[in-house]
Amino acid sequence: TFAMMAIIPGLIVYLVSVNFLSRSIESWFDVKVEAALDGGLSLGQRVLDTLLDDIKKQAESMATTLSLQPALSQYRLLHELRERTGVQDATLLSPSGRIMAVSSEDASSFLPDLPSVTQLSQAQYRLFGKAEPIPGKGLYLRVLAPVHSQELTSDTLILQLLQPVPESLSNTAEAVQDVYRDYQELTYSRDSIKDVFKLTLTLVLMLAMLSALAIAFVLSRRLSRPLAILAEGTRAIADGDYSKMLPEHGNDELGVLVKSFNSMTRQLGDANKVNEQNHQRLEAARGYLETTLAHLSSGVLAINSNSELRTFNLAAKDILGFNLAQYENQKLSKIVDENTFLAEFFKMIETHFELTVDEEQASVEMHRQLEVLGPSGKQLLSVRATRLPASANSGFVVVFDDVTTMAQAQRDAAWGEVARRLAHEIKNPLTPIQLSAERVQHKLLDKLSAEDARMLTRATNTIVSQVGALKSMVNEFSEYARAPSASMKKVNLNQLILDVSGLYEGSHVDITYDLVEFMPDILGDSTMLRQVLHNLMQNAQDALEGQAESGQVKPEITVKTSLDNNAVVLMVRDNGQGFPEKILAHPYEPYVTTKIKGTGLGLAIVKKMVEEHRGDVVIANSESGGACISIQLPLQEGMTELALKARRSES
C-alpha cells in the first residue's frame, strides 16, 4: 500500500517528462539555423577560392617568366618576382622535391614547408592549388606550377608559392566550420539524445520506486520488529546459541514476554557452560588416557562384566599378533574360537575374576606368567589384571607384556655362566688324564704280556678318545660362553655358501642351490658366518642320515638366498622329519637336542653369531616336510635397489 502511493504519481510525472523532452529536443533542429550555417560555410569557402585563384594566376605568370630564362637567371629572378607579386614564400623545386632556390619574406624561416610527393607528381603536368594548415603557422594557400625549361637537357622545375590566409578570415572560417560540424554531429545524434534522456528518466523512476519500496519495508518491519526479534532469539536457542539477549523495552505484554525469554536464555546458557566444561574435562581425560595407552609398551585390554572386549592399545595388537579391532565389543569366546592359542590366556583371566566377585576380594590383583604358542612362535606372557570399580560397569583391565626375550636372555646368561664353569672345571684335569694314560701305556707296554698289552692299549686309547670328546665338548662350551666379537668386512654371501657347501657335496645327500643373482656384499665376519653355515649344513646332514640308509625318500638339502627390504635372507631346508615340538618350544637352549651325542649348543651358537651381525634367526618346519632355518642379515641402505637395478639391466 505504501509503495503504490508513491509509484502512481511517479509514473504520471515520468510520462509527462518524456513527452516534454522529446518536443524540446526537436525544437533544437530548426531549418533556418541549418541554412544560415550552410551559407556562412559557403561564404568562407568562396573567399578562400578567390584568394587561391589570385595566387594561381601569379604562379602561372611567374612560371612563364622563369621558363624563358636560363637556369642561372631563374634563380636570380625568383626573388625579384616574389617581391613584385607580394607572395610570402617562393621556392623552385626539382621533380624529386629537392630545393633549387628559395625566396622568403620571413627572414627567420630557414626552410619552406615542402609539398607532399603526390602534390609534386601532380604539379609536373598541371597547375595545383590548395588551402591547408601548416603546423605552428596557421592556414596557408599552397600553389604549385610547372616551369618548363627551354633547354632540351634540363628537367621541368616546380614553382611553389606559399601565402598565409589573413588571420581574421582564417579564425572566422574555422569557427563557422567548427559550429557547422558540431551541428551536424548533434543532428546525427538526435535519436541518441532522446534515448539518453529517456533512460535517465527511467532510472530516476526506478530509483524512486525502489526508494518507495524500501521505505515501505522499513515501516512494515518497524511494526513487526518485536515479534521478529523474538522469533530470531528462539531460532538462536534452537541452534545452541545461549548468548543472545533480546532488547527489553516497555512493560506491556510483549515486554514481559521478552524479559521472561531473556531469563530463560540465561539459565540455559549457564547450564550449557557447565555441561561444556564437564565434556571438555572428560575429553581431556580420555585423550590423555588414549595417549598414555598408545605409548605403553605393555598390552592393555579393557573387558566389561559381560566378557566383551571394550578397548585395547596398539601394543596389545603387536604382542598377540593379530588385529583386535575386528573383535571390539565382541565376546571373548568369539576371539578364542578364531584364535585358539589364547584360550588358556582368557580362561585364566575369567577364572580369576569369577572367584573375586565379592567386595572384599574385588581389589585382588592377578599376576601370573603364561606360555602361549602364537603366530610368531612360543611366547612367555607376564599377565596382570584387576577389577574396575562398580561405577565402571564392573569390568576389569588386563595388562600383559611379552617377556620371551627377557626370559631367553636370562636363560642365556645362566647357561653362559654354567658353560664357563663347566669348561673351566672340566678342561683343567683333561690334559693330565690324557698325559697320564699315554705315560702308563709307554712305560708298561713292553713289560706286559701280549694279551695284557692289547688290553692296556685298548684302555689307554679309550681314555684318550674320551678325553678328546670331552675337549671338543669343552670347546663348544667355551664358544657358547664367550661373547663373540665380530670383525666386520665386506663378504660375498653366495660365494661363502658355495665354499662351505662344497665340503658336503661328496656325501650321500644332494645339495640344491637357489641363489639370488647380483647379490650385494654384506658387512660381516666371514669366520663367524662360515661357522654358522657349517653348523646348519652339519645339522641338516645329520637329520637326513637315517633317511639315506632307509632309501625311502632321496635326502636333499636346499640352500636359498633372497633379498627382502634391505636385508639378505639365507634359508637352509631339508626334507627330513623336521623339528619335534620340544625343540620348537626352546630351540636355542643348551642340551635341547635330538642327537645322541649332541650338546644342543649348535643353534644357540648360531643365534649368538647372527645377533652379533644384527640379524635374526627363524626356526620352523616346512609345509612339505623337513626342517627350515631362515637367517636374515641386514644390508647397507639402498643396496637392495642397486641389486634390483642391476638385475633389470642385465635382463
XYZ file of C-alpha atoms in Angstrom:
651
model
C 0.000 0.000 0.000
C 2.770 2.416 0.957
C 4.649 1.551 -2.250
C 1.612 2.063 -4.544
C 1.007 5.500 -3.072
C 4.451 6.589 -4.275
C 4.617 4.670 -7.578
C 1.429 6.008 -9.281
C 2.376 9.741 -9.085
C 5.887 8.853 -10.194
C 4.565 7.168 -13.349
C 2.474 10.249 -14.257
C 5.454 12.590 -13.836
C 7.592 10.203 -15.901
C 5.194 10.176 -18.896
C 4.813 13.978 -18.915
C 8.582 14.477 -18.689
C 9.308 12.118 -21.585
C 6.820 13.948 -23.856
C 8.188 17.368 -22.892
C 11.809 16.378 -23.528
C 11.003 14.894 -26.955
C 9.350 18.134 -28.099
C 12.166 20.296 -26.705
C 14.870 18.302 -28.486
C 13.001 18.525 -31.825
C 12.864 22.314 -31.499
C 16.672 22.456 -31.408
C 16.979 21.324 -35.030
C 15.382 24.304 -36.930
C 15.667 24.531 -40.770
C 16.612 28.244 -40.630
C 19.588 27.561 -38.355
C 20.889 24.890 -40.679
C 20.508 27.171 -43.740
C 22.379 30.009 -42.001
C 25.261 27.689 -41.112
C 25.431 26.386 -44.707
C 25.512 29.958 -46.024
C 28.291 31.018 -43.667
C 30.364 27.976 -44.586
C 29.867 28.602 -48.359
C 30.810 32.279 -47.990
C 34.073 31.448 -46.271
C 34.879 28.856 -48.919
C 34.254 31.329 -51.766
C 36.589 33.889 -50.182
C 39.341 31.280 -49.938
C 38.731 30.212 -53.543
C 39.084 33.856 -54.690
C 42.399 34.250 -52.870
C 43.598 30.915 -54.248
C 42.721 31.942 -57.829
C 44.796 35.119 -57.444
C 47.801 33.132 -56.249
C 47.363 30.659 -59.125
C 47.411 33.483 -61.671
C 50.559 34.909 -60.109
C 52.150 31.432 -60.144
C 51.338 30.955 -63.829
C 52.797 34.337 -64.658
C 55.958 33.698 -62.644
C 56.346 30.177 -64.133
C 56.051 31.576 -67.653
C 58.643 34.279 -66.944
C 61.058 31.795 -65.359
C 60.705 29.275 -68.180
C 62.022 31.842 -70.669
C 65.223 32.307 -68.658
C 68.233 30.060 -68.418
C 68.762 28.131 -65.172
C 71.162 30.553 -63.532
C 68.972 33.515 -64.360
C 65.924 31.721 -62.968
C 67.459 31.567 -59.510
C 68.336 35.286 -59.540
C 64.956 36.298 -60.987
C 62.936 34.312 -58.384
C 63.497 36.856 -55.609
C 62.548 39.763 -57.835
C 59.341 38.118 -59.000
C 58.330 37.252 -55.397
C 58.736 40.832 -54.232
C 56.824 42.109 -57.264
C 53.846 39.815 -56.606
C 53.952 40.217 -52.798
C 53.912 36.473 -52.094
C 55.419 35.404 -48.759
C 57.408 32.330 -49.955
C 58.567 31.302 -53.449
C 60.527 28.090 -53.968
C 61.928 26.298 -57.014
C 61.897 22.509 -56.574
C 63.167 19.607 -58.607
C 60.652 16.850 -59.508
C 62.069 14.777 -56.633
C 61.426 17.575 -54.111
C 64.997 18.934 -53.845
C 65.114 22.701 -53.193
C 66.803 24.556 -56.081
C 66.129 28.149 -54.975
C 64.223 29.854 -52.144
C 62.943 33.364 -51.647
C 61.053 34.220 -48.463
C 59.649 37.345 -46.902
C 60.176 35.776 -43.440
C 63.887 36.043 -42.625
C 63.523 33.723 -39.622
C 62.296 30.877 -41.797
C 65.296 28.796 -42.807
C 63.454 26.250 -44.956
C 59.996 26.489 -46.512
C 57.262 23.922 -45.919
C 57.621 21.347 -48.709
C 54.732 19.743 -50.602
C 53.979 16.044 -50.476
C 55.174 13.572 -53.100
C 51.647 13.296 -54.505
C 51.392 17.064 -54.893
C 54.782 17.180 -56.658
C 53.770 14.484 -59.134
C 50.526 16.351 -59.955
C 52.317 19.697 -60.351
C 54.623 18.357 -63.087
C 51.748 18.342 -65.577
C 49.273 20.961 -64.383
C 48.717 23.823 -62.000
C 47.924 22.723 -58.418
C 46.479 24.846 -55.601
C 45.069 24.142 -52.166
C 44.378 25.829 -48.817
C 45.855 23.759 -45.998
C 47.028 24.320 -42.426
C 50.747 24.281 -41.657
C 51.605 23.121 -38.126
C 52.647 26.042 -35.946
C 51.888 28.676 -38.617
C 48.192 28.570 -39.399
C 46.196 28.316 -42.658
C 48.215 28.808 -45.916
C 47.469 28.846 -49.633
C 49.837 26.451 -51.449
C 50.144 26.740 -55.284
C 52.422 24.537 -57.423
C 53.137 25.377 -61.104
C 55.417 23.578 -63.588
C 58.347 25.613 -65.002
C 59.283 24.169 -68.404
C 62.850 24.840 -69.426
C 63.746 25.971 -72.951
C 66.810 23.746 -72.861
C 66.177 20.194 -74.016
C 68.599 18.718 -71.479
C 67.062 20.402 -68.456
C 64.298 18.892 -66.286
C 60.989 20.578 -65.596
C 61.136 22.503 -62.324
C 58.223 23.178 -59.988
C 57.434 26.605 -58.588
C 55.807 26.617 -55.125
C 54.114 29.756 -53.765
C 53.015 29.915 -50.116
C 50.738 32.730 -48.989
C 49.201 32.903 -45.473
C 45.441 33.396 -45.210
C 44.573 36.530 -43.163
C 44.205 35.583 -39.507
C 40.727 37.127 -39.136
C 39.453 35.257 -42.171
C 41.100 32.029 -41.008
C 39.638 32.267 -37.497
C 36.171 33.094 -38.820
C 36.242 30.217 -41.295
C 37.418 27.782 -38.619
C 34.725 28.971 -36.200
C 31.990 28.578 -38.829
C 33.330 25.154 -39.769
C 33.504 24.002 -36.123
C 29.942 25.177 -35.451
C 28.717 23.508 -38.618
C 30.486 20.238 -37.672
C 29.046 20.332 -34.143
C 25.586 20.992 -35.561
C 25.873 18.046 -37.940
C 27.065 15.754 -35.129
C 24.166 16.924 -32.989
C 21.780 16.239 -35.867
C 23.110 12.718 -36.307
C 22.780 12.019 -32.548
C 19.256 13.397 -32.206
C 17.698 9.990 -31.504
C 20.535 9.046 -29.174
C 19.968 12.195 -27.108
C 16.316 11.320 -26.804
C 17.226 7.785 -25.704
C 19.704 9.098 -23.125
C 17.145 11.425 -21.570
C 14.513 8.687 -21.590
C 16.975 6.281 -19.953
C 17.854 8.896 -17.331
C 14.214 9.484 -16.516
C 13.627 5.729 -16.385
C 16.496 5.276 -13.935
C 15.169 8.115 -11.800
C 11.748 6.449 -11.829
C 13.260 3.096 -10.852
C 15.224 4.693 -8.011
C 12.076 6.415 -6.833
C 10.166 3.133 -6.934
C 12.947 1.297 -5.086
C 13.084 4.050 -2.502
C 9.340 3.786 -2.059
C 9.582 0.026 -1.629
C 12.458 0.417 0.845
C 10.516 2.923 2.892
C 7.505 0.607 2.803
C 9.613 -2.307 4.040
C 11.141 -0.169 6.790
C 7.733 0.906 8.001
C 6.354 -2.635 7.891
C 9.436 -4.005 9.659
C 9.175 -1.405 12.379
C 5.642 -2.587 13.032
C 6.600 -6.304 13.125
C 10.109 -5.945 14.590
C 9.373 -7.066 18.175
C 7.848 -10.349 17.005
C 10.694 -10.918 14.523
C 13.295 -10.349 17.271
C 11.537 -12.860 19.498
C 11.441 -15.406 16.659
C 15.156 -14.807 15.971
C 16.006 -15.400 19.627
C 14.027 -18.634 19.561
C 15.956 -19.820 16.492
C 19.273 -18.912 18.166
C 18.411 -21.053 21.189
C 17.345 -23.877 18.876
C 20.794 -23.623 17.194
C 22.565 -23.766 20.563
C 23.422 -20.054 20.923
C 22.559 -19.094 24.505
C 24.423 -15.768 24.494
C 21.827 -13.812 22.518
C 19.829 -11.397 24.697
C 16.768 -9.605 23.272
C 16.412 -5.810 23.781
C 13.909 -5.062 26.518
C 11.557 -2.065 26.142
C 8.145 -1.341 27.575
C 6.101 -3.011 30.280
C 3.293 -4.271 28.106
C 2.542 -7.914 27.436
C 5.250 -8.145 24.765
C 7.838 -6.536 27.075
C 7.049 -9.036 29.867
C 7.375 -11.877 27.344
C 10.821 -10.623 26.231
C 12.039 -10.362 29.857
C 10.895 -13.922 30.588
C 12.588 -15.113 27.419
C 15.917 -13.477 28.411
C 15.740 -15.045 31.886
C 15.176 -18.463 30.365
C 18.103 -17.925 27.939
C 20.482 -17.053 30.807
C 19.531 -20.184 32.730
C 20.007 -22.360 29.658
C 23.372 -20.706 28.946
C 24.645 -21.359 32.476
C 23.569 -24.983 32.287
C 25.217 -25.358 28.859
C 28.525 -23.871 30.134
C 28.618 -26.379 32.991
C 27.885 -29.177 30.537
C 30.631 -27.981 28.145
C 33.188 -27.795 30.953
C 32.348 -31.318 32.066
C 32.563 -32.522 28.474
C 35.966 -30.854 27.970
C 37.296 -32.412 31.161
C 36.077 -35.818 30.037
C 37.596 -35.370 26.565
C 40.914 -34.205 28.052
C 40.986 -37.185 30.403
C 40.073 -39.525 27.565
C 42.723 -38.033 25.273
C 45.345 -38.305 27.990
C 44.366 -41.908 28.638
C 44.460 -42.776 24.922
C 47.870 -41.119 24.522
C 49.210 -42.953 27.548
C 47.867 -46.301 26.349
C 49.198 -45.724 22.828
C 52.724 -45.142 24.133
C 52.742 -48.031 26.595
C 54.973 -50.941 25.648
C 52.635 -53.235 27.595
C 49.457 -54.575 26.053
C 46.224 -53.335 27.661
C 42.757 -54.896 27.323
C 39.588 -53.495 28.883
C 36.840 -56.120 29.326
C 33.359 -55.422 30.682
C 31.298 -57.567 33.019
C 29.708 -59.354 30.043
C 33.137 -60.654 28.963
C 33.188 -58.314 25.970
C 36.309 -56.574 24.689
C 35.744 -52.823 25.119
C 39.084 -51.273 24.184
C 42.756 -52.085 23.608
C 46.021 -50.388 22.657
C 48.485 -50.865 19.809
C 50.918 -52.832 21.952
C 48.210 -55.459 22.597
C 47.819 -55.982 18.832
C 51.582 -56.267 18.364
C 52.114 -58.729 21.214
C 49.166 -61.015 20.370
C 49.987 -60.869 16.663
C 46.540 -60.189 15.148
C 44.148 -57.277 14.643
C 41.912 -56.798 17.673
C 39.791 -54.093 16.007
C 37.507 -56.690 14.422
C 36.669 -58.079 17.879
C 35.838 -54.782 19.569
C 32.596 -55.103 21.599
C 32.638 -58.856 20.857
C 32.558 -61.736 23.333
C 35.864 -63.230 24.433
C 34.534 -66.610 23.348
C 34.493 -65.407 19.726
C 38.134 -64.326 19.989
C 39.050 -67.738 21.423
C 37.106 -69.584 18.687
C 39.113 -67.849 15.954
C 42.405 -67.706 17.882
C 42.605 -70.919 19.875
C 46.095 -70.231 21.229
C 44.529 -67.568 23.519
C 42.061 -69.990 25.142
C 44.187 -70.520 28.243
C 45.012 -66.787 28.386
C 41.385 -65.644 28.632
C 40.274 -68.651 30.670
C 42.860 -67.790 33.339
C 41.549 -64.191 33.496
C 37.866 -65.152 33.635
C 38.502 -67.833 36.251
C 40.284 -65.361 38.496
C 37.506 -62.773 38.358
C 34.760 -65.341 38.792
C 36.390 -66.120 42.162
C 36.615 -62.433 43.209
C 33.036 -61.274 42.800
C 32.518 -60.075 46.376
C 33.616 -56.621 47.509
C 36.372 -57.893 49.820
C 38.158 -59.691 47.009
C 37.319 -57.214 44.268
C 40.619 -55.353 44.732
C 42.716 -58.520 44.467
C 45.133 -58.296 41.534
C 46.191 -61.238 39.421
C 49.850 -61.537 38.419
C 50.887 -64.659 36.539
C 53.080 -65.848 33.705
C 51.716 -67.908 30.844
C 53.208 -69.540 27.760
C 51.188 -69.347 24.528
C 52.032 -70.658 21.072
C 51.008 -67.761 18.848
C 51.517 -66.910 15.150
C 55.099 -65.780 15.835
C 56.002 -68.845 17.900
C 56.019 -69.585 21.584
C 55.661 -66.512 23.783
C 56.007 -66.066 27.517
C 53.447 -63.513 28.720
C 53.530 -61.749 32.079
C 49.855 -61.012 32.842
C 48.467 -58.590 35.436
C 44.761 -57.920 35.845
C 42.490 -56.024 38.236
C 38.766 -55.437 38.523
C 37.294 -51.998 37.837
C 35.069 -50.335 40.468
C 31.324 -50.873 40.309
C 30.804 -47.399 38.785
C 32.773 -48.535 35.729
C 30.320 -51.294 34.820
C 32.229 -53.872 36.920
C 34.644 -54.799 34.167
C 38.341 -55.490 34.523
C 41.614 -54.349 32.974
C 44.308 -56.737 31.780
C 47.917 -55.580 31.326
C 50.405 -58.007 29.813
C 53.982 -57.986 28.487
C 55.875 -60.295 26.185
C 58.823 -61.321 28.375
C 60.019 -64.032 25.995
C 63.138 -62.116 25.031
C 63.907 -61.185 28.619
C 63.421 -64.761 29.825
C 65.550 -66.034 26.964
C 68.254 -63.509 27.873
C 68.135 -64.668 31.490
C 68.393 -68.304 30.411
C 71.236 -67.467 28.027
C 73.079 -65.660 30.811
C 72.540 -68.576 33.197
C 73.651 -71.161 30.617
C 76.619 -68.992 29.737
C 77.704 -68.955 33.366
C 77.174 -72.725 33.594
C 79.152 -73.237 30.385
C 82.046 -71.110 31.651
C 82.235 -73.023 34.917
C 81.939 -76.422 33.239
C 84.602 -75.517 30.706
C 86.904 -74.339 33.480
C 86.290 -77.295 35.793
C 86.449 -79.976 33.099
C 89.268 -78.619 30.958
C 91.834 -78.443 33.780
C 92.068 -82.220 34.526
C 91.688 -83.402 30.916
C 95.263 -82.809 29.819
C 96.828 -84.567 32.901
C 94.464 -87.515 32.395
C 95.468 -87.867 28.753
C 99.181 -87.485 29.509
C 98.991 -89.975 32.399
C 97.255 -92.573 30.233
C 99.838 -92.173 27.467
C 102.711 -92.348 30.031
C 101.292 -95.555 31.579
C 100.992 -97.100 28.117
C 104.531 -96.049 27.234
C 106.099 -97.444 30.461
C 104.135 -100.700 30.836
C 103.545 -101.740 27.233
C 106.916 -103.523 26.869
C 106.717 -105.178 30.305
C 103.344 -106.892 29.870
C 102.328 -109.972 28.029
C 100.759 -109.652 24.618
C 97.230 -110.109 25.972
C 97.755 -107.571 28.745
C 99.448 -105.189 26.301
C 96.404 -105.324 23.998
C 94.107 -104.673 26.974
C 96.299 -101.762 28.093
C 96.323 -100.322 24.583
C 92.517 -100.553 24.315
C 92.106 -98.920 27.724
C 94.521 -96.073 27.030
C 93.031 -95.497 23.566
C 89.573 -95.353 25.128
C 90.800 -92.830 27.690
C 92.489 -90.685 25.013
C 89.439 -90.764 22.688
C 87.049 -89.893 25.505
C 89.353 -87.087 26.633
C 89.287 -85.791 23.044
C 85.479 -85.928 23.046
C 85.418 -84.087 26.359
C 87.820 -81.470 24.961
C 85.539 -80.991 21.953
C 82.560 -80.544 24.281
C 84.580 -78.132 26.443
C 85.488 -76.131 23.340
C 81.786 -75.900 22.431
C 81.027 -74.739 25.971
C 83.765 -72.119 25.682
C 82.452 -70.990 22.297
C 78.923 -70.657 23.692
C 80.044 -68.835 26.845
C 82.431 -66.461 25.100
C 80.819 -63.205 23.895
C 81.554 -63.098 20.135
C 83.397 -60.102 18.768
C 82.819 -59.763 15.058
C 85.311 -58.138 12.678
C 83.024 -56.623 10.074
C 84.190 -56.640 6.450
C 82.506 -56.946 3.075
C 81.512 -60.560 2.424
C 80.035 -62.162 -0.703
C 77.438 -64.448 0.897
C 76.766 -66.508 -2.252
C 80.458 -67.314 -2.666
C 80.780 -68.164 1.031
C 77.808 -70.553 0.730
C 79.392 -72.309 -2.256
C 82.739 -72.618 -0.439
C 81.230 -74.166 2.707
C 78.605 -76.336 0.982
C 81.248 -77.740 -1.329
C 82.709 -79.597 1.657
C 79.437 -81.556 2.000
C 78.769 -82.350 -1.670
C 80.583 -85.664 -1.665
C 78.229 -87.177 0.917
C 75.071 -89.231 0.436
C 72.894 -86.086 0.483
C 72.114 -83.990 -2.614
C 72.525 -80.216 -2.225
C 70.354 -77.862 -4.321
C 71.197 -74.169 -4.675
C 68.752 -71.327 -5.354
C 70.967 -68.250 -5.005
C 69.784 -64.794 -5.991
C 71.689 -63.119 -8.826
C 73.599 -59.876 -8.290
C 73.798 -60.455 -4.552
C 75.217 -57.290 -2.921
C 78.031 -57.703 -0.408
C 77.099 -57.677 3.273
C 79.101 -56.433 6.241
C 80.016 -59.440 8.355
C 82.667 -61.613 9.934
C 83.492 -64.295 7.378
C 84.808 -66.665 10.080
C 81.596 -66.441 12.120
C 79.385 -66.760 9.033
C 81.418 -69.763 7.880
C 80.866 -71.426 11.286
C 77.131 -70.627 11.069
C 76.941 -72.329 7.655
C 78.943 -75.328 8.912
C 76.552 -75.778 11.850
C 73.446 -75.520 9.638
C 74.796 -77.878 6.952
C 76.022 -80.387 9.557
C 72.645 -80.360 11.356
C 70.786 -80.871 8.063
C 73.126 -83.699 7.044
C 72.778 -85.396 10.437
C 68.972 -85.123 10.230
C 69.000 -86.951 6.865
C 71.452 -89.686 7.872
C 68.839 -92.298 8.803
C 66.702 -91.379 5.801
C 69.615 -92.076 3.449
C 70.101 -95.524 4.958
C 66.400 -96.450 4.626
C 66.282 -95.337 0.977
C 62.596 -94.386 1.125
C 62.978 -90.737 0.094
C 66.066 -89.316 -1.541
C 67.670 -86.971 1.029
C 68.102 -83.402 -0.185
C 69.293 -80.093 1.280
C 68.169 -76.809 -0.318
C 70.192 -73.628 0.188
C 68.415 -70.466 -0.934
C 69.167 -66.733 -0.763
C 66.836 -63.813 -1.457
C 66.509 -60.035 -0.941
C 63.799 -58.586 1.269
C 63.514 -54.947 2.441
C 67.209 -54.071 2.664
C 68.062 -57.482 4.067
C 69.529 -60.766 2.805
C 67.599 -63.922 3.694
C 69.538 -67.217 3.871
C 67.394 -70.356 4.105
C 68.645 -73.907 4.679
C 65.917 -76.566 4.287
C 65.999 -80.357 4.328
C 63.337 -82.973 3.565
C 63.786 -84.941 6.760
C 61.469 -85.439 9.738
C 61.574 -81.810 10.877
C 61.897 -80.430 14.410
C 59.981 -82.076 17.273
C 57.666 -79.854 19.306
C 60.049 -79.795 22.279
C 62.783 -78.364 20.048
C 60.483 -75.672 18.616
C 59.468 -74.653 22.150
C 63.076 -73.923 23.245
C 65.272 -74.185 20.152
C 68.226 -72.157 21.429
C 68.691 -73.615 24.919
C 71.693 -75.862 25.578
C 71.112 -79.614 25.839
C 67.889 -79.329 23.818
C 68.809 -81.739 21.015
C 67.672 -84.932 19.279
C 71.216 -86.219 18.678
C 72.508 -89.000 20.904
C 75.932 -87.392 21.325
C 74.845 -83.798 20.784
C 75.194 -80.976 23.286
C 72.423 -78.774 21.879
C 74.842 -75.840 21.589
C 74.865 -75.601 17.792
C 71.729 -73.493 17.303
C 72.498 -71.439 20.408
C 75.912 -70.525 18.949
C 74.303 -69.780 15.561
C 71.811 -67.444 17.208
C 74.555 -65.581 19.101
C 76.645 -65.092 15.979
C 73.695 -63.946 13.891
C 72.646 -61.474 16.593
C 76.213 -60.132 16.576
C 75.514 -59.260 12.901
C 72.250 -57.527 13.960
C 70.343 -60.327 12.251
C 67.546 -62.696 13.187
C 67.005 -66.484 13.112
C 63.649 -68.183 12.466
C 63.252 -71.940 13.001
C 60.206 -73.779 11.654
C 59.033 -76.923 9.902
C 58.273 -76.798 6.174
C 54.735 -77.458 4.992
C 56.122 -80.082 2.615
C 58.067 -81.723 5.471
C 61.509 -81.231 6.883
C 63.226 -78.533 8.908
C 63.701 -74.975 7.675
C 66.058 -72.402 9.212
C 65.969 -68.817 7.889
C 68.603 -66.209 8.734
C 68.011 -62.546 7.958
C 71.082 -60.276 7.742
C 70.820 -56.508 7.198
C 72.159 -54.747 4.100
C 73.502 -51.237 3.797
C 70.869 -48.600 2.927
C 69.931 -48.688 -0.752
C 71.818 -51.899 -1.638
C 68.588 -53.787 -2.444
C 67.571 -51.150 -5.006
C 71.022 -51.295 -6.625
C 70.808 -55.075 -6.918
C 67.332 -54.904 -8.485
C 68.512 -52.257 -10.996
C 71.487 -54.429 -11.919
C 69.171 -57.414 -12.401
C 66.805 -55.411 -14.650
C 69.650 -54.004 -16.750
C 71.096 -57.499 -17.189
C 67.712 -58.895 -18.284
